[in-house]
């Protein structure tokens, strides 16, 4: 779709309407492409640059670090989380059209702009229930990605007035899935030279969805479309998390998270194994500092990201301000009562919201 002309947008409208329509209209979206990026479900952490793995309060996300489940709760609901992610200069224009019209064919108005570079847009949503040290979660995501080659990008930048040159081609990946998951956490008291509390958690998830790949090639003076991949399947994934707080100074906590020890995949959609580290310090009753090294293994073809951030309770339990500096840019967020909002601009632009009680 991005890089497609008006007459060609309609050819993929059916598939994209199914994927992105679920995302925007129902709040139960899905992914595609060779990457999977989680956003909206962790809006608080988004305001900290995606970090905060070692946070130990009751609002820490078990989706980001399953060790958060080790702290029991009576009964808690997370209704409804949602997020939008865009990569590429025109991605937010694409979201504006999709949200306002709920019609993929509206992207024809900016198709040439989208084709000037590689773009990716994604929507995400979900609900969760927690009790004691267990969690049941139902999430989903929809994603579309365009990957024009250099010849096609050059043709578009010249206005796409003449026939596409030989060798011009591009791929469009679309997909959608629902992701049910179950999580459990447990706490241990450590003795000896490393006295402290060790919290551990695991989250077993299942990807269930469909992936399609369209290839566009220049033939006979026009771009021809061909479906090169079409796969529907279910694939399991497993995330593990650890969090440690020493008794000698409980202001500090440290975390280790291993994502996708079982790596789920559907077609070219995949989530590779990733390892992240985090540290947090309760500097003041209202001020928390965090530092994180995310995706150290370079999963999903993305480089590691380092982040330092702070969270300050302006009005205790009602208004919280967040901000972070990362190796890819800046992030900011605000919490108002049970609502969390985040906006980041660090290689990807993302907007996340969350409501819980």
XYZ file of C-alpha atoms in Angstrom:
357
model
C 0.000 0.000 0.000
C 2.471 2.809 0.896
C 4.225 3.372 -2.471
C 1.078 2.269 -4.395
C -0.918 4.479 -6.719
C -4.644 5.101 -6.275
C -5.777 2.307 -8.571
C -3.542 -0.193 -6.832
C -4.403 0.646 -3.236
C -7.724 -1.142 -3.567
C -6.021 -4.442 -4.339
C -4.757 -4.805 -0.813
C -7.630 -2.982 0.878
C -9.413 -6.184 1.838
C -6.481 -7.621 3.738
C -5.562 -4.354 5.402
C -9.162 -3.562 6.278
C -9.358 -6.854 8.123
C -6.093 -6.281 9.995
C -6.263 -2.576 10.725
C -10.031 -2.549 11.053
C -9.727 -4.961 13.970
C -7.125 -2.668 15.452
C -8.969 0.616 15.115
C -12.596 -0.373 15.386
C -12.520 -3.227 17.876
C -9.379 -2.536 19.852
C -8.147 -6.092 19.229
C -5.431 -5.560 16.578
C -2.446 -7.609 15.217
C 1.150 -7.689 13.574
C 2.941 -8.353 10.367
C 6.321 -7.956 8.766
C 9.597 -9.311 9.991
C 9.325 -7.524 13.325
C 6.933 -7.409 16.234
C 6.941 -4.387 18.537
C 4.816 -4.150 21.690
C 3.659 -0.684 22.695
C 0.339 0.330 24.203
C 0.148 -2.281 26.946
C 3.022 -0.679 28.833
C 2.159 3.010 28.592
C 3.760 3.868 31.926
C 7.040 2.313 30.846
C 6.800 4.003 27.454
C 7.090 7.333 29.235
C 10.383 6.041 30.668
C 11.789 5.297 27.226
C 10.602 1.681 27.301
C 12.564 1.113 30.515
C 11.620 0.652 34.146
C 12.225 -3.111 34.162
C 13.246 -3.023 37.826
C 10.308 -0.965 39.170
C 8.781 -2.731 42.184
C 5.518 -0.901 42.925
C 2.074 -2.347 42.206
C 1.821 -0.516 38.863
C 4.874 -2.191 37.323
C 3.882 -3.993 34.125
C 4.006 -7.827 34.152
C 3.950 -7.674 30.348
C 7.265 -5.838 30.363
C 8.728 -7.906 33.244
C 6.815 -11.028 34.382
C 8.564 -10.781 37.768
C 6.001 -8.069 38.639
C 3.533 -10.938 39.160
C 5.440 -12.070 42.252
C 3.722 -9.343 44.265
C 0.182 -10.631 44.960
C -2.913 -8.489 44.368
C -6.478 -9.214 45.417
C -8.188 -8.580 42.074
C -7.199 -6.108 39.391
C -8.357 -5.247 35.878
C -6.475 -3.555 33.057
C -9.172 -2.192 30.709
C -8.399 -1.279 27.925
C -4.846 -0.649 26.882
C -4.053 0.579 23.417
C -1.188 1.954 21.405
C -0.161 3.241 18.010
C 3.323 2.999 16.542
C 4.705 4.537 13.383
C 8.089 4.422 11.705
C 8.761 6.837 8.850
C 8.122 10.544 8.304
C 4.554 10.117 7.001
C 3.400 7.355 9.342
C 1.314 9.682 11.523
C -0.402 11.067 8.427
C -1.317 7.468 7.593
C -2.724 6.920 11.087
C -4.721 10.147 10.859
C -6.397 8.913 7.669
C -7.049 5.419 9.019
C -8.551 6.684 12.271
C -10.703 9.372 10.695
C -12.009 7.281 7.763
C -11.416 3.652 8.875
C -10.818 3.071 5.188
C -7.477 1.867 3.830
C -8.238 3.297 0.394
C -7.905 6.773 1.899
C -4.158 6.158 1.994
C -4.167 6.706 -1.768
C -4.111 10.435 -1.005
C -0.631 10.159 0.511
C 0.606 6.993 -1.216
C 3.459 8.782 -2.958
C 4.655 10.312 0.313
C 4.593 6.920 2.009
C 6.685 5.432 -0.759
C 9.605 7.810 -0.251
C 11.040 5.632 2.516
C 10.435 2.438 4.443
C 7.338 2.766 6.626
C 5.705 0.703 9.309
C 2.505 1.343 11.244
C 0.992 -0.761 14.007
C -1.953 -0.731 16.392
C -2.241 -2.695 19.599
C -4.845 -3.305 22.304
C -5.701 -5.696 25.102
C -7.330 -6.457 28.435
C -5.957 -8.281 31.487
C -7.152 -9.695 34.800
C -4.852 -10.271 37.786
C -5.487 -12.058 41.040
C -2.971 -13.225 43.647
C 0.202 -13.956 41.635
C -1.587 -14.967 38.409
C -2.526 -13.055 35.279
C -4.747 -13.789 32.286
C -4.284 -11.462 29.340
C -5.890 -11.127 25.917
C -4.111 -8.818 23.530
C -3.859 -8.321 19.830
C -2.099 -6.280 17.204
C -2.393 -5.245 13.551
C 0.583 -4.151 11.500
C 1.418 -3.041 7.976
C 4.867 -2.438 6.548
C 6.067 -1.228 3.145
C 9.561 -1.970 1.873
C 10.210 -0.354 -1.531
C 13.643 -0.926 -3.079
C 15.899 1.940 -4.194
C 14.602 1.959 -7.798
C 10.982 2.182 -6.697
C 11.722 4.898 -4.138
C 13.553 6.934 -6.786
C 10.632 6.555 -9.216
C 8.206 7.789 -6.564
C 10.408 10.741 -5.606
C 10.397 11.793 -9.261
C 6.599 11.937 -9.141
C 5.731 8.490 -10.554
C 4.668 10.214 -13.771
C 6.301 7.797 -16.179
C 6.237 3.995 -16.201
C 8.171 2.407 -13.323
C 11.746 1.529 -14.349
C 12.871 -2.088 -14.783
C 13.969 -3.567 -11.484
C 11.592 -1.424 -9.409
C 9.901 -3.585 -6.822
C 8.701 -3.576 -3.241
C 7.104 -5.700 -0.560
C 4.038 -5.026 1.560
C 3.706 -7.128 4.721
C 0.378 -7.189 6.528
C -0.846 -9.318 9.380
C -3.063 -9.599 12.393
C -3.247 -11.788 15.454
C -4.732 -12.205 18.911
C -2.392 -13.088 21.770
C -3.883 -14.860 24.813
C -1.388 -15.412 27.626
C -1.133 -16.675 31.193
C 1.471 -15.531 33.721
C 2.617 -16.548 37.199
C 5.080 -15.087 39.714
C 6.770 -16.192 42.937
C 8.990 -14.519 45.547
C 12.051 -16.014 47.268
C 14.110 -14.860 50.245
C 17.851 -15.194 49.621
C 20.376 -15.619 52.421
C 24.147 -15.721 52.619
C 26.264 -12.915 51.140
C 23.434 -11.730 48.843
C 20.568 -11.313 51.272
C 17.515 -9.931 49.645
C 14.223 -10.624 47.927
C 14.299 -12.365 44.551
C 11.103 -12.215 42.494
C 10.619 -14.441 39.458
C 7.854 -14.631 36.892
C 6.938 -16.393 33.654
C 4.472 -15.529 30.897
C 3.315 -18.117 28.356
C 1.672 -16.593 25.298
C 0.178 -17.904 22.072
C 0.239 -16.084 18.749
C -2.855 -16.896 16.688
C -3.260 -15.039 13.422
C -2.541 -14.608 9.729
C 0.371 -13.178 7.754
C 0.403 -12.121 4.084
C 3.166 -10.746 1.918
C 2.522 -8.899 -1.359
C 5.260 -8.359 -3.929
C 5.006 -5.519 -6.460
C 7.233 -5.623 -9.540
C 7.556 -3.399 -12.613
C 6.300 -5.265 -15.674
C 4.903 -3.929 -18.919
C 5.007 -0.336 -17.734
C 2.994 -0.922 -14.543
C 3.325 -2.401 -11.080
C 1.990 -5.941 -10.870
C 0.842 -7.485 -7.595
C 1.447 -11.053 -6.436
C 0.784 -12.717 -3.083
C 4.023 -14.500 -2.246
C 3.172 -15.705 1.268
C -0.081 -16.492 3.073
C 0.055 -18.320 6.380
C -2.326 -18.809 9.315
C -1.101 -20.613 12.418
C -0.709 -20.696 16.208
C 2.724 -20.370 17.808
C 3.744 -20.359 21.521
C 6.117 -17.944 23.215
C 7.668 -17.802 26.695
C 9.028 -14.774 28.605
C 10.922 -14.980 31.920
C 11.774 -12.179 34.339
C 13.803 -11.725 37.530
C 13.862 -8.812 39.968
C 16.146 -8.498 43.008
C 16.160 -6.051 45.909
C 18.980 -6.298 48.514
C 18.080 -6.100 52.186
C 21.122 -3.888 52.851
C 19.550 -1.049 50.822
C 15.949 -1.716 49.701
C 15.882 1.572 47.781
C 17.621 -0.250 44.931
C 16.285 -3.007 42.699
C 17.719 -4.820 39.678
C 16.081 -6.787 36.872
C 16.873 -9.310 34.160
C 14.290 -10.139 31.473
C 14.562 -12.804 28.777
C 11.889 -12.486 26.097
C 10.888 -15.279 23.731
C 12.837 -18.180 25.205
C 10.222 -19.940 23.121
C 10.233 -17.716 20.036
C 6.772 -17.379 18.405
C 6.453 -16.830 14.668
C 3.812 -16.760 11.925
C 5.243 -16.505 8.427
C 7.763 -13.659 8.474
C 6.271 -12.280 11.692
C 8.561 -13.274 14.491
C 9.753 -12.268 17.909
C 13.384 -13.225 18.410
C 15.022 -13.922 21.752
C 15.939 -10.719 23.573
C 17.744 -10.045 26.846
C 17.388 -6.786 28.810
C 18.763 -5.436 32.093
C 17.390 -2.742 34.390
C 18.017 -0.897 37.638
C 15.801 1.411 39.720
C 16.346 3.615 42.759
C 13.747 5.170 45.052
C 15.667 8.423 45.419
C 12.832 10.168 47.277
C 9.325 9.036 48.334
C 8.015 10.811 45.241
C 11.003 10.487 42.907
C 12.176 7.266 41.241
C 15.182 6.972 38.927
C 15.638 4.169 36.387
C 18.349 2.984 34.005
C 17.901 0.206 31.452
C 19.796 -1.622 28.726
C 17.124 -2.978 26.388
C 17.380 -5.672 23.712
C 21.066 -6.411 24.310
C 20.854 -9.386 21.958
C 19.711 -7.211 19.039
C 16.474 -9.140 18.472
C 14.216 -8.375 15.500
C 17.083 -6.667 13.677
C 17.008 -3.699 16.062
C 20.079 -2.445 17.907
C 20.201 -2.320 21.695
C 18.768 0.790 23.346
C 20.039 2.409 26.545
C 17.702 4.563 28.574
C 17.779 6.688 31.743
C 14.582 8.154 33.128
C 12.774 9.613 36.113
C 9.263 9.479 37.523
C 7.909 12.096 39.929
C 4.585 12.048 41.784
C 3.363 15.606 41.492
C 0.137 14.814 43.351
C 0.464 11.556 45.253
C -1.502 8.721 43.602
C -3.153 11.134 41.154
C -0.650 12.943 38.932
C 2.713 11.465 37.924
C 5.186 12.946 35.455
C 7.721 10.829 33.548
C 10.563 11.448 31.169
C 13.601 9.691 29.727
C 16.629 10.171 27.508
C 17.549 7.197 25.327
C 20.212 6.455 22.751
C 17.508 6.942 20.110
C 15.825 10.094 21.402
C 13.409 11.323 24.066
C 10.310 9.983 25.798
C 7.678 11.514 28.064
C 4.539 10.413 29.858
C 1.919 11.352 32.410
C -0.273 9.371 34.764
C -3.623 10.819 35.879
C -5.388 8.582 38.369
C -5.922 5.196 36.682
C -4.907 6.495 33.230
C -1.384 6.381 31.789
C -0.287 8.122 28.583
C 3.071 8.020 26.830
C 4.687 9.532 23.775
C 8.137 8.615 22.503
C 10.228 9.643 19.545
C 13.236 7.364 19.443
C 13.507 5.704 16.068
C 9.847 4.828 16.286
C 7.069 7.155 17.276
C 4.577 5.606 19.648
C 1.523 6.736 21.571
C 0.197 4.541 24.363
C -2.699 4.711 26.781
C -3.774 2.479 29.638
C -6.595 2.371 32.185
C -6.609 0.158 35.246
C -8.470 -0.288 38.521
